[in-house]
Amino acid sequence: MTYPDIGHFVPRRREECGIFGIHGHPEAAKLTYFGLYALQHRGQESAGISVSDGCQVRDYKHMGLVSEVFKEEILKQLKGHLAIGHVRYSTTGSSLIANAQPFVVMHGGEYYAIAHNGNLVNAWNLRNELERRGSIFQSTMDTEVIVHLMAMNLGYGFEEALVKALGRVRGAYSIVMCSRNKLIGARDPKGFRPLCIGRLNDSYVLASETCALDLIEAAYVRDVEPGEIVVIDEHGLRSMKPFPVSRPAYCIFEFIYFARPDSSIFGQNVYLFRKRLGRLMAGENALTADITMPFPDSGNYAALGFAEASNIPLEMGIIRNHYVGRTFIQPTQAMRDFGVRIKLNPVRELLNGKRVIIVEDSIIRGTTTRTRINTIRDAGAKEVHMVVSCPPHRHPCPYGIDFSTKGELIAANHSVEQIRDFIGLDSLHYLSLEGLLKAAGTTTRNHNFCLACLTGDYPVPLEEVVRKDCFETF
Amino acid sequence: MTYPDIGHFVPRRREECGIFGIHGHPEAAKLTYFGLYALQHRGQESAGISVSDGCQVRDYKHMGLVSEVFKEEILKQLKGHLAIGHVRYSTTGSSLIANAQPFVVMHGGEYYAIAHNGNLVNAWNLRNELERRGSIFQSTMDTEVIVHLMAMNLGYGFEEALVKALGRVRGAYSIVMCSRNKLIGARDPKGFRPLCIGRLNDSYVLASETCALDLIEAAYVRDVEPGEIVVIDEHGLRSMKPFPVSRPAYCIFEFIYFARPDSSIFGQNVYLFRKRLGRLMAGENALTADITMPFPDSGNYAALGFAEASNIPLEMGIIRNHYVGRTFIQPTQAMRDFGVRIKLNPVRELLNGKRVIIVEDSIIRGTTTRTRINTIRDAGAKEVHMVVSCPPHRHPCPYGIDFSTKGELIAANHSVEQIRDFIGLDSLHYLSLEGLLKAAGTTTRNHNFCLACLTGDYPVPLEEVVRKDCFETF
Amino acid sequence: MTYPDIGHFVPRRREECGIFGIHGHPEAAKLTYFGLYALQHRGQESAGISVSDGCQVRDYKHMGLVSEVFKEEILKQLKGHLAIGHVRYSTTGSSLIANAQPFVVMHGGEYYAIAHNGNLVNAWNLRNELERRGSIFQSTMDTEVIVHLMAMNLGYGFEEALVKALGRVRGAYSIVMCSRNKLIGARDPKGFRPLCIGRLNDSYVLASETCALDLIEAAYVRDVEPGEIVVIDEHGLRSMKPFPVSRPAYCIFEFIYFARPDSSIFGQNVYLFRKRLGRLMAGENALTADITMPFPDSGNYAALGFAEASNIPLEMGIIRNHYVGRTFIQPTQAMRDFGVRIKLNPVRELLNGKRVIIVEDSIIRGTTTRTRINTIRDAGAKEVHMVVSCPPHRHPCPYGIDFSTKGELIAANHSVEQIRDFIGLDSLHYLSLEGLLKAAGTTTRNHNFCLACLTGDYPVPLEEVVRKDCFETF
Amino acid sequence: MTYPDIGHFVPRRREECGIFGIHGHPEAAKLTYFGLYALQHRGQESAGISVSDGCQVRDYKHMGLVSEVFKEEILKQLKGHLAIGHVRYSTTGSSLIANAQPFVVMHGGEYYAIAHNGNLVNAWNLRNELERRGSIFQSTMDTEVIVHLMAMNLGYGFEEALVKALGRVRGAYSIVMCSRNKLIGARDPKGFRPLCIGRLNDSYVLASETCALDLIEAAYVRDVEPGEIVVIDEHGLRSMKPFPVSRPAYCIFEFIYFARPDSSIFGQNVYLFRKRLGRLMAGENALTADITMPFPDSGNYAALGFAEASNIPLEMGIIRNHYVGRTFIQPTQAMRDFGVRIKLNPVRELLNGKRVIIVEDSIIRGTTTRTRINTIRDAGAKEVHMVVSCPPHRHPCPYGIDFSTKGELIAANHSVEQIRDFIGLDSLHYLSLEGLLKAAGTTTRNHNFCLACLTGDYPVPLEEVVRKDCFETF
Ligand SMILES: Nc1ncnc2c1ncn2[C@@H]1O[C@H](COP(=O)(O)OP(=O)(O)O)[C@@H](O)[C@H]1O
Ligand SMILES: Nc1ncnc2c1ncn2[C@@H]1O[C@H](COP(=O)(O)OP(=O)(O)O)[C@@H](O)[C@H]1O
Ligand SMILES: Nc1ncnc2c1ncn2[C@@H]1O[C@H](COP(=O)(O)OP(=O)(O)O)[C@@H](O)[C@H]1O
Ligand SMILES: Nc1ncnc2c1ncn2[C@@H]1O[C@H](COP(=O)(O)OP(=O)(O)O)[C@@H](O)[C@H]1O
Ligand code: SF4
Ligand code: SF4
Ligand code: SF4
Ligand code: SF4
Ligand SMILES: [Mg+2]
Ligand SMILES: [Mg+2]
Ligand SMILES: [Mg+2]
Ligand SMILES: [Mg+2]
């Protein structure tokens, strides 16, 4: 393991993750495996499961996809009726197995396992405070801060300690946690990240998205509410709401891109939401062309709506390769745009000579889009226009979605015309903020969404990281 | 390794494969890697590359996907300007690494590597004959028969020996082969399987499908013709046509299902062919429904054509999971239809209460289709109809496509009504043979296709396997 | 990972280990690798190295032998001029990678890596106290207690914090530790375990035994003294002696069996010590026989002394297999005494009809010795006598040598006659305590040794483990 | 796999190997595993087992030690009552898994597995002849020639075919072979390599050395005689002696160095043979010194004899490390003689100021001996003399022992004085040829040994390799 150079010693930020928990099922680990399988898109870097049989706690976590990490013989050893699981995504090189989740500690004769989706804005300051009191951290994860805050307060009992710990952290979190006998779910007061409750016969299930319930054939019960803590044990499910109520801030980007189309989150189906985005784009822009086509698969659903509303016929003008994995061998020098072409190959016979409208979900840095447009032009397209199903991304996200830093967001310091030219389009059309909220069935006034990456209006203030002190002691 | 019990000792039959070769490129192995990557759908069981630097020959082959088998450090060791590669699919349990290709032999101070797509109908009889003469076989592959036949005739020179060997075998084969200095491509006189020639600067390329040329940015030159042998060396490409000319028998199933939509084979683009199938199905059947939807992805292209021609709106009513690999952990007893749902999850909010037309490429055994229809009904669809883009599959294929035995083809001994009821459809509509050939721009009279699995009319007669003699000697 | 059931949750005890450290060498990790290689006999279960380049800290540890754990490419990544290493032995099933050493923590912007040989007698009580204050432990190792005690006191500066931490622990410890810039060595006030200082050009080296200095061609400087802490940085070596001086208690069993014969520890060469034991045994017992033979290799050196002094010729009557690894495939039912015979095979032609004296270092449980004697008799030996180079082992060791529990020590509750009969000997002769100390050049009065396992006289009192409280809180 | 460059395309020569076979035991593979374990010293590069249950044949072979290659779960799959096994040693870089044994072929509905120890002198010529007839070889092993020769003659029946095949090959071979129902053992007419027959209840066992019988508790029956073929099946053991009888040529070097000391081969125990060599050396040379010491372990047994006869006391002045594996990480530049010191570490306190006589079995290239003597001198030895337990090695071995080529044998072109100076000795004394044969109980006149590497007198003439033809055809 390589530990970071002190000069760059920053706890990791902005982690996209998927979480799952189940209580009261004899095959808890296996169902968690399938739950994570369904949530794989929320994190492809590592996967982990912790399971309790009421006495022993076992866990297994490793870098890789769920299907790579867990094999039959490993699942067999993860015996117990209570399990939580986690898939994790990271974009930086410092991705460590030590930072894989669930995070398990043994303390005072009990075990605690915790899995976390979101990002805390005051983790670094809390960590410094705790280290000065003598706490020793094993990882650079926000999650561990919550556990240490709990350990300080376990004298008050487990649930009170959890409430006290969550009372100190600020930012976005959806959490599943287990001790030897209890399953806990919690969501921050703003409800940035989704977390839902399902039921499978006598078992309770917690999951980031409903597609995980579908796969294991659990029935959707309700969402864990913003600011709610649910405690599940042999007596059933109890709810606590220890924090003051405020207006929610559901992440709109979960709808636009991140969640699975067959999931329902924040009370709505994702596929139908995206199709509405497509129809609204057609309404906002009157374009002429021979064919409509998505960049598959993220653009598919808006493209269906757009084609329907605009009457410009839909074609699958670019084919998504079935076998695209996560790593590639470096192509030879001469092979331009290779990384793009191996994933998406244009159908030359179809595109040649055509005027094309591309439907894209969003543009973050613009570089991938640019090379994709290149291959479309190489295939002979005569005109290439693009419609994007949300307003420009101009601001970084501190609540758990990694767009990379502000400097990399192309819209942060370029006009729409500049972006159009950079990408090499004949025209470029973003959906308006009003259109986006209309698709959500609400308005710019009354909505319950976080729109910070589009508007710069942050629902939870960012906290100054006091970095100096880490050099003081030595 | 486990060698088969003598009682069941049968050479493997019906292998679907992808082949690739390149001559005259300093990074021959790397380009072969990318070529195989593009041909991955033709075989997911094993992958192999043989490379020659004019003196040493090196190869590497293993069970697994191309991206699993080859890593940067392995490719680096495969130095040379001349390479061939192979991906292989097998459905039986006896899949052996010894049967992976390319097959390499050293003989008389020379090396020969060979990779093969297709199936010979007289392999078993030739093998018995060769063994009686003292030949020792290393594998159970058809390919090895060709090599032994060559070895017997090498006194006549290499090319003459190859012609003599191919003159003895009957059935379907597309072959790439290399010695230390030459790249050879060959296709059986009927041309069952595709094989095309490309050009990348000064290099010649051979590949099963044009999508492999696209990925490495090679230009398509022409197909290797049925019955043609091409020999490529530092002097360029020479063609031989040593066998009598007859009417070709291109495998129609490559168009219907097997080839990639972005490829062109037998002179036509696959995507556009399939879209025509969809339009023709709409013409043959006047159906009423709320939505058209494919089973993605094989049904997508015909569905586009069908929706356009029928004016019944297209929806992606079932979502194909991005992370579906090849093996799954066994689900719990209670999880019905799991294998289907993990790959294709229906969008309940979309399907609920709808009349649905499913577009499917073909029906082989019917069991998978049946469970898929089940999940569509569970999601609330009110009516479910199906259109299939070819006539019923009633006969086994001896030329390299593994449909399993005749007994497993549902249409072999069931009427369309029986199939409809078995699958659980409200109605079922196969495309006519005329429609199929019309999409191909030809007629039942004049066509150049093999249709044996649909009509029972076999272009090359099957050969009786004389099994008794294997017990005689001992 | 499986965490222990709470009912059996006991920190691991009695670990035999080897430790090594080096400061100021550009290939610190590589030299640590060789140092550990030479110390492999002190621990075969896991191996680990931590290295610092003054800024980043890297470590790698795994289950297995040094040569299995570290490969060239791993060593290459362990860059830095300062390194410590550890090999660890454990006899219980609960051996965990989480318990491998060195143990690394990052705290307050600094890293601390620590490797430990020995056993603390008050670790469990200290741990309970720390957990009640909010500390979270990652492992069940004694070592971690020291680190947490330090973390509580880092406000006083690093060295003061270490002194305060070591001031609280009791028992046996030899420690090497590093921060990003300093190498520390420490030995408990009784000096139970060896630890020496060497010099290689401008680098300082710390090692459990001198054989590690020999292999890397470092010169022996002196031992770290009992109760001494040495701090090595770019300014050289500083010594601290913060604890009250008392009479040392060097582990006599390191001489008898554990240390390598080519090492010098506690000021004496092990080989010559053992040879003196052999001569003294011949003096204490006048025996008649045809041949003297050791159980190789532990008995070799005493056997040389015995044969010389008794004039009974030495033979290698039993051959030690060169390829004996750590695990065996279970032999078939019918193969008696297999585990013994695979390691030591008697030379039948030599032993047949002979009167034999076996020289053994010590007898712990007696079962292995018994089966070895069996095979000697099977080979035809007429009489079998045994001399043992120390008094009977009657008491368990709480200072880091794992003899297993008192109940398993055959001499704890059997007379010499009973042991002789159990093992199946014609006669059995233990060396006297006086003889043992005479070989050490001292007497029962004036010696500086721990003899607790032989006499029951414990130099540091054992501490009652208050186990009840781990059930109180929950 | 890398196939050799044609310019260097030479079948491998001089392979030291161990072979084992068992018929009629329900755990045939497990007993073969243990047999190979005992024969590990005869080949450490690869290990393989083939097993038959009378119907299916299974095998497993891999690079590595027996204990690395075979794990419980693999052995479990190797079901059957009939098994053969092989361990193989090779010194060249071109060691290939394709060359691992047993070599298995399926031919005419039967399986043949063969394992071979020795080297054929006419393999290359036979191979060329067979290839010209159309045979295709899979490997570069001599063994495969035998199999192809058999395949040509299987029309005459299996045993006749084997006799015909062995009648064509010349050189050294001890062979075990199995078909689905028969176990065969064969030894060349000169009997260069050992092969013995054992009995374990109702099972027959074949093994290179008796130590393999000891380990599985089989009783020694007799040796397979030179020129004998034994066929073992359910009817028992039958013997054939189809070849003309001639004077045997047992490899003397098996006694001097290669075989295990606890084995008996060619009718004598190895340990006692070596001890006699030591006594005879003392008789031939009257030397004065303080201590006698071997280079362990190969010198141990002669050293015991020498010390006894010369009355110069024996010491283990150099300690053999227990953990020396086969590969090492490259030491740092500055570490001289490292490869030697890691295996054998001198005991400085013992050697300092002493006059030492080293007992060595043989000197091949002299380089290792030279560096060992260096470390003895570094440890302070005042005088260093050496006695060697055989005459100088001046000639290469074409019968299966790899001394490397003639050019590398130091005695081939250096006088004893030159060797003494090269190694850095005060004096050097080889045993005479008379002495060597006297230890064997025979004389230079009447012996049955091969002494070719010592005398240049080759019992089977070497065959000119006609290399030209491999370039002719192409
Ligand atoms: N690498 C690929 N990228 C895109 N399409 C492919 C690829 N390989 C095969 N195809 C197409 O995908 C279809 C098979 O996909 P799908 O229907 O999802 O699988 P299946 O029907 O075999 O379960 C085939 O029609 C084939 O033309
Ligand atoms: N397992 C899944 N199955 C189907 N769709 C998924 C899955 N995971 C994510 N998605 C959807 O696929 C889209 C991302 O796919 P794609 O556009 O191919 O990748 P990207 O845009 O990240 O390169 C997202 O919109 C997401 O809603
Ligand atoms: N498994 C074994 N157990 C004990 N002795 C063995 C074994 N294998 C070989 N020997 C003996 O050990 C000697 C070789 O050991 P050694 O001298 O340490 O190695 P080398 O001389 O090859 O470096 C040989 O003389 C051989 O008789
Ligand atoms: N690497 C080593 N090289 C040589 N001797 C060693 C080594 N490690 C330990 N020893 C010595 O070998 C003896 C243990 O060897 P042995 O008797 O074969 O094993 P055991 O008695 O543990 O079964 C100990 O006395 C120890 O001093
Ligand atoms: S800033 Fe954007 S991505 Fe982040 S939570 Fe808010 S809406 Fe979601
Ligand atoms: S039988 Fe069918 S699958 Fe086989 S080659 Fe002919 S058309 Fe293709
Ligand atoms: S009790 Fe025995 S083994 Fe333990 S330290 Fe004391 S002398 Fe050593
Ligand atoms: S030449 Fe030497 S090594 Fe070879 S067989 Fe003859 S005696 Fe043995
Ligand atoms: Mg996308
Ligand atoms: Mg399909
Ligand atoms: Mg011992
Ligand atoms: Mg030796």
PDB file of C-alpha atoms in Angstrom, chain A residues 271-272 275 301 304-305 308, chain B residues 290-294 303 307 312-318 350-351 354:
ATOM      1  CA  TYR A 271     -36.916   6.468 -17.911  1.00  0.00           C
ATOM      2  CA  LEU A 272     -40.120   8.460 -18.172  1.00  0.00           C
ATOM      3  CA  LYS A 275     -38.248  10.817 -22.146  1.00  0.00           C
ATOM      4  CA  TYR A 301     -34.450   7.743 -23.519  1.00  0.00           C
ATOM      5  CA  LEU A 304     -36.990   8.509 -27.955  1.00  0.00           C
ATOM      6  CA  GLY A 305     -38.886  11.528 -26.608  1.00  0.00           C
ATOM      7  CA  GLU A 308     -41.446  11.336 -31.145  1.00  0.00           C
TER       8      GLU A 308
ATOM      9  CA  ASP B 290     -49.662   0.706 -28.064  1.00  0.00           C
ATOM     10  CA  ILE B 291     -45.928   0.179 -28.380  1.00  0.00           C
ATOM     11  CA  THR B 292     -43.290  -1.656 -30.404  1.00  0.00           C
ATOM     12  CA  MET B 293     -40.268  -2.859 -28.454  1.00  0.00           C
ATOM     13  CA  PRO B 294     -37.269  -5.111 -29.175  1.00  0.00           C
ATOM     14  CA  ALA B 303     -37.716  -3.057 -34.346  1.00  0.00           C
ATOM     15  CA  ALA B 307     -41.964   0.796 -35.821  1.00  0.00           C
ATOM     16  CA  ILE B 312     -46.587   1.906 -33.692  1.00  0.00           C
ATOM     17  CA  PRO B 313     -44.248   3.930 -31.439  1.00  0.00           C
ATOM     18  CA  LEU B 314     -40.952   2.412 -30.384  1.00  0.00           C
ATOM     19  CA  GLU B 315     -40.083   2.141 -26.685  1.00  0.00           C
ATOM     20  CA  MET B 316     -37.114   0.580 -24.884  1.00  0.00           C
ATOM     21  CA  GLY B 317     -39.491  -1.259 -22.608  1.00  0.00           C
ATOM     22  CA  ILE B 318     -36.850  -3.590 -21.291  1.00  0.00           C
ATOM     23  CA  LEU B 350     -43.891   2.078 -19.026  1.00  0.00           C
ATOM     24  CA  LEU B 351     -45.385  -1.348 -19.721  1.00  0.00           C
ATOM     25  CA  LYS B 354     -50.033  -1.538 -22.496  1.00  0.00           C
TER      26      LYS B 354
END
